[in-house]
Amino acid sequence: MILRTRLFLRRYVAIFGVVALATIVTAMLANQWHDSDRFGTLLVRLVLVVLGIAGVLSYFIVRSVVNPLLELCRATRAIGEGDYGQRVPVRTDDELGDLARSVNQISGELGNRLLQLHASDERQAAVLGGMVEGVIAVDNQEHVLFANAAAGRMFGFMPPSAEGRRLLEVVRDHTLQQAVSDVLEKRKPQTLEIEWQLDTPKILAAQVTPLPGSEDVGAVIVLHDNSELRRLETIRQEFIANVSHELKTPLSSMMAYAETLQRGALDDSEIRDSFLARIMEQGERLNNLIQDMLRLARIETAQQPFEIEPVDVGAVLGQCVHDYHTQAEAKSIELVYEPPADKTYASADEEGLRVICNNLIDNALKYTPDGGRVEVRWRRDNDTVLLEVKDNGPGIPRGDAARVFERFYRVDKARSRELGSTGLGLSIVKHLVQSFSGAVGVESQPGHGSRFWVELPTAR
């Protein structure tokens, strides 16, 4: 409405000039101005005055229309360049004012939408960056659009440098590349397993899914590292096999002896007594195996209650050495006990420490030949208490030393069973030491004996 009024005023100025000029000329003629020179001069002056007034009025009217338009142009140009904080001053209530308010509202809404998009992108980046699963997005030409940090760790590349490159250049695995090609072509998800070798072998489960939208948007790959799960499954299978074998061996022996006695050997006192002794021996072995398995299960599942307190290491080891003197004398083994001058206290559970010492000493005595030597000593070393059990037995090959703390692992399986070993003693030692926030290890050379050591925190 106001804009139409301004246009009307411009036309009115022009009409006003013409009417005024005609009125003046008519008045002059009516008054019979006969002096043509004076009449012409006055006429020119009047025309100039009228035109000047019309020009001034036209200038202000045009400026009131053009200046807001120029401000709108500058503001829309700035908004187009990304300056969503740009605002157009609203000076009038006409159509130009309405247009300025609309531009300001659009600019504000665009700015808010941009902030929301930035916040959404940051949240998405934080979520994807914190995922343990690897995520790789590719376009329909198999170029990498995005890869998170987990995917980079799995395949050994830097995610920012992978963007824009072909998937096969980043992850040189033809199985994965073929699966992505099939998904892009058929638009159906696929699941596959990848064996990947970086620093260590890995088993990766991959889910390739087409991105929603048109057929040329690409696909996303989600990767999960199943290496630890596969390792645990292997351990579980080995454990079940070992337990079955360890339980089957004494049971088979007991059943064989009992069957022989049933078939008439009961009448022979010598055979009967020998077989009953073997049955008792195998029954004791079976009982020890079951007890060790239960103890290990309680320790691993944190169901074994421990009372962590300062424990006098000398008192516990002294009692353990005393308990094994008879076994050492039976094999003519010299059991050396070397206590330090001062009392040493470790932060541990007393009964748990006793089990650790018993297992280490028993293991050393079993594998040390007759007439050998076993040394038991301990000392304080800064903030730890170091326990050592050293023997001069056959020693352990280098490849087996790292595995002696595994359940049911034996260097010489036949000899271990002959000695009555359950194969769980050193595994119990390892888990007990870890429960006391300590460390355990072995140093050995074939033919030069072994040295088992345990580090426990010093009691404060």
Coordinates of C-alpha atoms in Angstrom, one line a residue:
M1 CA 0.0 0.0 0.0
I2 CA 2.8 2.5 1.0
L3 CA 4.8 1.5 -2.1
R4 CA 1.8 2.3 -4.3
T5 CA 1.4 5.6 -2.5
R6 CA 5.0 6.6 -3.2
L7 CA 4.6 5.8 -6.9
F8 CA 1.4 7.9 -6.9
L9 CA 3.3 10.8 -5.3
R10 CA 5.9 10.7 -8.0
R11 CA 3.2 11.0 -10.6
Y12 CA 1.6 13.8 -8.5
V13 CA 4.8 15.8 -8.5
A14 CA 5.0 15.7 -12.3
I15 CA 1.3 16.7 -12.6
F16 CA 1.8 19.4 -10.0
G17 CA 4.6 20.9 -12.1
V18 CA 2.5 20.9 -15.3
V19 CA -0.6 22.3 -13.6
A20 CA 1.4 25.0 -11.8
L21 CA 3.2 26.0 -14.9
A22 CA -0.1 26.2 -16.8
T23 CA -1.7 28.2 -14.1
I24 CA 1.1 30.7 -14.0
V25 CA 1.1 31.1 -17.8
T26 CA -2.6 31.6 -17.8
A27 CA -2.4 34.2 -15.1
M28 CA 0.3 36.0 -17.0
L29 CA -1.8 36.0 -20.1
A30 CA -4.8 37.2 -18.2
N31 CA -2.9 40.2 -16.8
Q32 CA -1.8 41.0 -20.3
W33 CA 1.9 40.7 -19.9
H34 CA 3.0 42.1 -23.2
D35 CA 6.7 42.3 -22.6
S36 CA 7.9 39.2 -24.3
D37 CA 11.5 39.2 -22.9
R38 CA 10.4 39.7 -19.3
F39 CA 7.7 37.1 -19.8
G40 CA 10.1 34.6 -21.1
T41 CA 12.6 35.1 -18.3
L42 CA 9.9 34.8 -15.7
L43 CA 8.6 31.7 -17.4
V44 CA 12.0 30.0 -17.3
R45 CA 12.4 30.8 -13.7
L46 CA 9.1 29.4 -12.8
V47 CA 9.8 26.2 -14.7
L48 CA 13.1 25.8 -13.0
V49 CA 11.6 26.3 -9.6
V50 CA 8.8 23.8 -10.3
L51 CA 11.3 21.3 -11.7
G52 CA 13.6 21.8 -8.7
I53 CA 10.8 21.2 -6.2
A54 CA 9.7 18.2 -8.2
G55 CA 13.3 16.9 -8.4
V56 CA 13.8 17.2 -4.6
L57 CA 10.6 15.5 -3.9
S58 CA 11.4 12.7 -6.4
Y59 CA 14.9 12.3 -4.9
F60 CA 13.6 11.7 -1.4
I61 CA 10.8 9.4 -2.6
V62 CA 13.2 7.3 -4.7
R63 CA 15.8 7.2 -1.9
S64 CA 13.2 5.9 0.5
V65 CA 12.5 3.0 -2.0
V66 CA 16.0 2.3 -3.3
N67 CA 18.0 2.4 0.0
P68 CA 16.0 -0.4 1.6
L69 CA 16.3 -2.4 -1.6
L70 CA 20.1 -2.0 -1.5
E71 CA 20.2 -3.1 2.2
L72 CA 18.1 -6.1 1.3
C73 CA 20.5 -7.0 -1.6
R74 CA 23.6 -6.6 0.7
A75 CA 21.9 -8.7 3.4
T76 CA 20.8 -11.5 1.1
R77 CA 24.3 -11.6 -0.5
A78 CA 25.9 -12.0 3.0
I79 CA 23.4 -14.7 3.9
G80 CA 24.2 -16.5 0.7
E81 CA 27.9 -16.4 1.7
G82 CA 27.1 -18.1 5.0
D83 CA 26.8 -15.0 7.3
Y84 CA 23.5 -16.1 9.0
G85 CA 23.9 -13.5 11.7
Q86 CA 23.3 -10.8 9.1
R87 CA 20.1 -8.7 9.8
V88 CA 18.3 -6.1 7.7
P89 CA 17.1 -3.0 9.6
V90 CA 13.4 -2.6 9.5
R91 CA 12.7 1.1 8.9
T92 CA 9.1 1.1 7.6
D93 CA 5.9 -0.8 7.9
D94 CA 5.3 -1.2 4.2
E95 CA 6.0 -4.0 1.9
L96 CA 9.7 -3.4 2.1
G97 CA 9.5 -3.7 5.9
D98 CA 7.6 -7.0 5.6
L99 CA 10.3 -8.2 3.2
A100 CA 13.1 -7.2 5.6
R101 CA 11.4 -9.0 8.5
S102 CA 11.0 -12.1 6.3
V103 CA 14.7 -12.0 5.3
N104 CA 15.7 -11.7 9.0
Q105 CA 13.5 -14.6 10.0
I106 CA 14.9 -16.8 7.3
S107 CA 18.4 -15.9 8.3
G108 CA 17.8 -16.7 11.9
E109 CA 16.2 -20.0 11.0
L110 CA 19.0 -21.0 8.7
G111 CA 21.5 -20.1 11.4
N112 CA 19.7 -22.2 14.0
R113 CA 19.4 -25.1 11.5
L114 CA 23.1 -24.9 10.8
L115 CA 24.0 -24.9 14.5
Q116 CA 21.7 -28.0 15.0
L117 CA 23.5 -29.7 12.1
H118 CA 26.9 -28.9 13.5
A119 CA 25.8 -30.2 16.9
S120 CA 24.3 -33.3 15.3
D121 CA 27.6 -33.9 13.4
E122 CA 29.6 -33.5 16.5
R123 CA 27.4 -36.0 18.4
Q124 CA 27.6 -38.4 15.6
A125 CA 31.4 -38.1 15.3
A126 CA 31.7 -38.6 19.1
V127 CA 29.5 -41.7 19.0
L128 CA 31.3 -43.2 16.0
G129 CA 34.7 -42.3 17.4
G130 CA 33.9 -44.0 20.8
M131 CA 32.6 -47.2 19.2
V132 CA 34.7 -50.4 19.5
E133 CA 33.2 -51.5 16.2
G134 CA 34.8 -50.2 13.1
V135 CA 32.6 -48.2 10.7
I136 CA 33.4 -47.4 7.1
A137 CA 31.0 -45.7 4.7
V138 CA 31.5 -45.8 0.9
D139 CA 29.7 -44.3 -2.0
N140 CA 28.4 -46.1 -5.1
Q141 CA 31.8 -46.0 -6.7
E142 CA 33.4 -47.7 -3.6
H143 CA 35.2 -44.5 -2.5
V144 CA 35.5 -44.1 1.3
L145 CA 33.2 -41.4 2.6
F146 CA 33.9 -41.9 6.3
A147 CA 35.9 -44.2 8.6
N148 CA 36.0 -44.1 12.4
A149 CA 39.1 -44.6 14.6
A150 CA 38.2 -48.2 15.4
A151 CA 38.3 -49.1 11.7
G152 CA 41.6 -47.4 11.4
R153 CA 43.1 -49.4 14.3
M154 CA 41.7 -52.7 12.9
F155 CA 43.2 -52.2 9.4
G156 CA 46.2 -49.9 10.2
F157 CA 45.3 -46.7 8.4
M158 CA 44.6 -43.1 9.4
P159 CA 40.8 -42.3 8.9
P160 CA 41.2 -38.8 7.6
S161 CA 43.7 -39.9 4.9
A162 CA 41.3 -42.7 3.7
E163 CA 38.5 -40.4 2.7
G164 CA 38.1 -40.1 -1.1
R165 CA 40.2 -43.2 -1.8
R166 CA 38.9 -46.5 -3.1
L167 CA 38.1 -49.1 -0.5
L168 CA 40.5 -51.6 -1.9
E169 CA 43.4 -49.1 -1.6
V170 CA 42.6 -48.6 2.0
V171 CA 41.7 -52.2 3.0
R172 CA 43.5 -54.6 0.7
D173 CA 41.0 -57.5 1.2
H174 CA 39.3 -58.7 -1.9
T175 CA 36.7 -60.6 0.1
L176 CA 35.4 -57.4 1.7
Q177 CA 35.6 -55.5 -1.6
Q178 CA 33.6 -58.2 -3.4
A179 CA 31.0 -58.2 -0.7
V180 CA 30.6 -54.4 -1.0
S181 CA 30.3 -54.6 -4.8
D182 CA 27.5 -57.2 -4.4
V183 CA 25.7 -55.1 -1.8
L184 CA 25.9 -52.0 -4.1
E185 CA 24.6 -54.0 -7.0
K186 CA 21.8 -56.1 -5.3
R187 CA 20.9 -53.7 -2.5
K188 CA 20.8 -56.5 0.0
P189 CA 22.8 -56.7 3.3
Q190 CA 25.6 -59.3 3.6
T191 CA 27.5 -60.8 6.6
L192 CA 31.0 -62.2 6.3
E193 CA 34.1 -63.0 8.3
I194 CA 37.5 -61.7 7.5
E195 CA 40.9 -63.0 8.6
W196 CA 43.2 -60.0 8.8
Q197 CA 46.9 -60.0 9.6
L198 CA 48.4 -56.8 11.1
D199 CA 50.6 -57.0 14.2
T200 CA 48.6 -60.1 15.3
P201 CA 46.1 -62.3 13.4
K202 CA 42.5 -61.0 13.7
I203 CA 39.1 -62.5 13.0
L204 CA 36.7 -59.7 12.0
A205 CA 33.0 -60.1 11.5
A206 CA 31.7 -57.6 8.9
Q207 CA 28.1 -56.5 8.2
V208 CA 27.7 -54.6 4.9
T209 CA 24.4 -52.7 4.5
P210 CA 23.2 -50.4 1.7
L211 CA 22.6 -46.9 2.8
P212 CA 18.9 -45.8 2.6
G213 CA 17.8 -43.7 -0.3
S214 CA 18.3 -44.1 -4.0
E215 CA 20.5 -46.8 -5.6
D216 CA 23.5 -44.6 -6.0
V217 CA 24.1 -43.5 -2.3
G218 CA 26.5 -46.3 -1.3
A219 CA 26.9 -48.7 1.7
V220 CA 28.1 -48.8 5.3
I221 CA 30.5 -51.5 6.7
V222 CA 30.3 -52.3 10.4
L223 CA 33.2 -54.4 11.7
H224 CA 33.6 -56.3 15.0
D225 CA 36.8 -57.8 16.3
N226 CA 35.9 -61.4 17.2
S227 CA 39.6 -62.5 17.9
E228 CA 39.2 -62.5 21.6
L229 CA 35.9 -64.3 21.4
R230 CA 37.4 -66.9 19.1
R231 CA 40.4 -67.3 21.4
L232 CA 38.1 -67.8 24.4
E233 CA 36.1 -70.3 22.5
T234 CA 39.2 -72.3 21.6
I235 CA 40.3 -72.2 25.3
R236 CA 36.8 -73.4 26.3
Q237 CA 37.0 -76.3 23.9
E238 CA 40.5 -77.2 25.0
F239 CA 39.4 -77.0 28.6
I240 CA 36.5 -79.3 28.1
A241 CA 38.7 -81.8 26.2
N242 CA 41.4 -81.7 28.9
V243 CA 38.9 -82.0 31.7
S244 CA 37.2 -85.0 30.0
H245 CA 40.6 -86.6 29.5
E246 CA 41.8 -85.9 33.0
L247 CA 38.6 -87.3 34.6
K248 CA 38.4 -90.2 32.2
T249 CA 42.0 -91.5 33.0
P250 CA 41.6 -92.2 36.8
L251 CA 38.0 -93.4 36.4
S252 CA 39.1 -95.9 33.7
S253 CA 41.8 -97.2 36.0
M254 CA 39.5 -97.5 38.9
M255 CA 36.9 -99.3 36.8
A256 CA 39.5 -101.7 35.4
Y257 CA 40.9 -102.6 38.9
A258 CA 37.3 -103.0 40.3
E259 CA 36.3 -105.2 37.3
T260 CA 39.4 -107.4 37.9
L261 CA 38.6 -107.8 41.5
Q262 CA 35.0 -108.7 40.7
R263 CA 36.2 -111.5 38.4
G264 CA 38.0 -113.4 41.2
A265 CA 41.0 -111.4 42.2
L266 CA 39.4 -110.7 45.6
D267 CA 40.5 -114.2 46.7
D268 CA 44.1 -113.3 46.1
S269 CA 45.1 -111.1 49.1
E270 CA 48.3 -109.8 47.4
I271 CA 46.5 -108.8 44.2
R272 CA 43.5 -107.5 46.2
D273 CA 45.6 -105.3 48.4
S274 CA 47.6 -104.0 45.4
F275 CA 44.5 -103.2 43.4
L276 CA 42.8 -101.5 46.3
A277 CA 45.8 -99.3 46.9
R278 CA 45.8 -98.3 43.2
I279 CA 42.1 -97.6 43.4
M280 CA 42.7 -95.4 46.4
E281 CA 45.6 -93.7 44.6
Q282 CA 43.5 -92.9 41.6
G283 CA 40.5 -91.8 43.7
E284 CA 42.8 -89.4 45.6
R285 CA 44.1 -88.1 42.2
L286 CA 40.5 -87.6 41.0
N287 CA 39.6 -85.8 44.2
N288 CA 42.7 -83.5 44.0
L289 CA 41.7 -82.7 40.4
I290 CA 38.1 -81.8 41.3
Q291 CA 39.2 -79.7 44.3
D292 CA 41.8 -77.8 42.1
M293 CA 39.1 -77.2 39.4
L294 CA 36.7 -75.9 42.0
R295 CA 39.3 -73.7 43.6
L296 CA 40.4 -72.3 40.3
A297 CA 36.7 -71.6 39.3
R298 CA 36.1 -69.7 42.5
I299 CA 39.2 -67.6 42.1
E300 CA 38.4 -66.8 38.5
T301 CA 34.8 -65.8 39.2
A302 CA 35.9 -63.7 42.3
Q303 CA 33.8 -66.0 44.5
Q304 CA 36.8 -67.0 46.6
P305 CA 36.8 -64.6 49.7
F306 CA 40.2 -63.1 50.4
E307 CA 41.2 -61.2 53.5
I308 CA 43.9 -58.9 52.3
E309 CA 46.2 -58.0 55.2
P310 CA 49.8 -57.8 56.2
V311 CA 51.1 -61.4 56.2
D312 CA 54.4 -62.6 57.7
V313 CA 56.0 -64.2 54.7
G314 CA 58.7 -65.9 56.8
A315 CA 56.1 -67.6 59.0
V316 CA 54.1 -68.9 56.1
L317 CA 57.0 -70.1 54.0
G318 CA 58.7 -71.6 57.0
Q319 CA 55.6 -73.8 57.7
C320 CA 55.3 -74.8 54.0
V321 CA 59.0 -75.9 53.9
H322 CA 58.6 -77.8 57.2
D323 CA 55.5 -79.6 55.7
Y324 CA 57.5 -80.8 52.7
H325 CA 60.6 -82.0 54.5
T326 CA 59.4 -85.6 54.5
Q327 CA 58.7 -85.6 50.8
A328 CA 62.1 -84.1 50.1
E329 CA 63.9 -86.7 52.3
A330 CA 62.0 -89.5 50.5
K331 CA 63.8 -88.4 47.3
S332 CA 67.1 -87.4 49.0
I333 CA 66.5 -83.8 47.8
E334 CA 68.2 -81.0 49.7
L335 CA 65.4 -78.5 50.6
V336 CA 67.2 -75.3 51.4
Y337 CA 65.4 -72.6 53.3
E338 CA 67.0 -69.2 53.4
P339 CA 65.1 -66.5 55.4
P340 CA 66.2 -62.9 55.4
A341 CA 67.5 -61.2 58.5
D342 CA 64.4 -59.0 59.0
K343 CA 60.8 -60.0 59.0
T344 CA 59.0 -59.3 55.7
Y345 CA 55.3 -58.6 55.4
A346 CA 53.3 -58.8 52.1
S347 CA 49.9 -57.6 51.4
A348 CA 48.0 -60.8 50.7
D349 CA 45.6 -63.4 52.0
E350 CA 47.4 -65.8 54.4
E351 CA 45.7 -68.9 53.2
G352 CA 46.1 -67.9 49.5
L353 CA 49.8 -67.2 50.1
R354 CA 50.1 -70.7 51.7
V355 CA 48.5 -72.3 48.6
I356 CA 51.0 -70.4 46.3
C357 CA 54.0 -71.6 48.3
N358 CA 52.7 -75.1 48.5
N359 CA 52.2 -75.4 44.8
L360 CA 55.6 -74.0 43.9
I361 CA 57.5 -76.2 46.4
D362 CA 55.4 -79.3 45.5
N363 CA 56.0 -78.6 41.7
A364 CA 59.8 -78.2 42.3
L365 CA 60.1 -81.4 44.4
K366 CA 58.1 -83.5 41.8
Y367 CA 60.3 -82.5 38.9
T368 CA 63.7 -82.5 40.7
P369 CA 65.5 -85.8 40.3
D370 CA 66.6 -87.8 43.4
G371 CA 69.6 -86.3 45.1
G372 CA 68.8 -82.8 43.7
R373 CA 68.4 -79.4 45.4
V374 CA 65.5 -77.1 45.9
E375 CA 66.0 -73.6 47.3
V376 CA 63.3 -71.4 48.8
R377 CA 64.1 -67.8 49.6
W378 CA 62.4 -64.4 49.7
R379 CA 63.4 -60.8 50.3
R380 CA 62.0 -57.3 50.2
D381 CA 62.7 -55.4 46.9
N382 CA 61.6 -51.7 47.2
D383 CA 57.8 -51.8 47.3
T384 CA 57.5 -55.5 46.6
V385 CA 58.2 -58.8 48.3
L386 CA 60.1 -61.3 46.0
L387 CA 59.6 -65.0 46.5
E388 CA 61.8 -67.5 44.7
V389 CA 61.7 -71.3 44.4
K390 CA 64.7 -72.7 42.5
D391 CA 65.4 -76.3 41.5
N392 CA 68.1 -78.1 39.5
G393 CA 65.7 -80.3 37.6
P394 CA 65.4 -80.9 33.8
G395 CA 64.3 -77.3 33.1
I396 CA 61.7 -76.1 30.7
P397 CA 62.2 -75.5 26.9
R398 CA 61.9 -71.8 25.9
G399 CA 58.7 -72.4 23.8
D400 CA 56.9 -74.1 26.8
A401 CA 58.0 -71.6 29.5
A402 CA 55.4 -69.0 28.5
R403 CA 52.6 -71.6 28.7
V404 CA 53.3 -73.4 32.0
F405 CA 50.7 -71.2 33.8
E406 CA 47.9 -72.3 31.5
R407 CA 45.4 -74.8 32.7
F408 CA 46.2 -78.5 32.1
Y409 CA 49.4 -77.5 30.2
R410 CA 52.2 -79.9 30.8
V411 CA 55.7 -80.0 29.3
D412 CA 56.0 -83.8 29.6
K413 CA 52.4 -85.0 29.8
A414 CA 53.3 -88.7 30.5
R415 CA 55.7 -87.9 33.3
S416 CA 53.3 -85.3 34.8
R417 CA 50.5 -87.9 35.1
E418 CA 53.0 -90.4 36.4
L419 CA 53.9 -87.9 39.2
G420 CA 50.2 -87.3 40.0
S421 CA 50.1 -83.7 38.7
T422 CA 46.7 -82.3 37.9
G423 CA 48.0 -79.6 35.6
L424 CA 46.2 -76.9 37.5
G425 CA 48.7 -76.0 40.2
L426 CA 50.6 -73.3 38.4
S427 CA 47.4 -71.8 36.9
I428 CA 46.0 -71.5 40.5
V429 CA 49.3 -69.8 41.5
K430 CA 48.9 -67.3 38.6
H431 CA 45.3 -66.4 39.4
L432 CA 46.0 -66.1 43.2
V433 CA 48.9 -63.8 42.6
Q434 CA 46.9 -61.6 40.2
S435 CA 44.1 -61.4 42.9
F436 CA 46.7 -60.0 45.3
S437 CA 47.8 -57.4 42.6
G438 CA 51.1 -59.2 42.1
A439 CA 53.1 -60.8 39.3
V440 CA 54.5 -64.3 38.6
G441 CA 57.0 -65.7 36.2
V442 CA 59.6 -68.4 35.4
E443 CA 63.2 -68.5 34.2
S444 CA 64.5 -71.8 32.9
Q445 CA 66.9 -73.5 30.6
P446 CA 66.8 -77.1 29.6
G447 CA 69.2 -79.1 31.8
H448 CA 69.9 -76.2 34.2
G449 CA 66.7 -76.2 36.3
S450 CA 64.0 -73.6 36.8
R451 CA 63.5 -70.5 38.9
F452 CA 59.9 -69.6 39.7
W453 CA 59.4 -66.1 41.1
V454 CA 56.4 -64.3 42.7
E455 CA 56.2 -60.5 43.4
L456 CA 53.6 -59.3 45.9
P457 CA 53.0 -55.7 47.1
T458 CA 54.7 -54.9 50.4
A459 CA 52.3 -54.4 53.3
R460 CA 51.9 -50.8 54.4

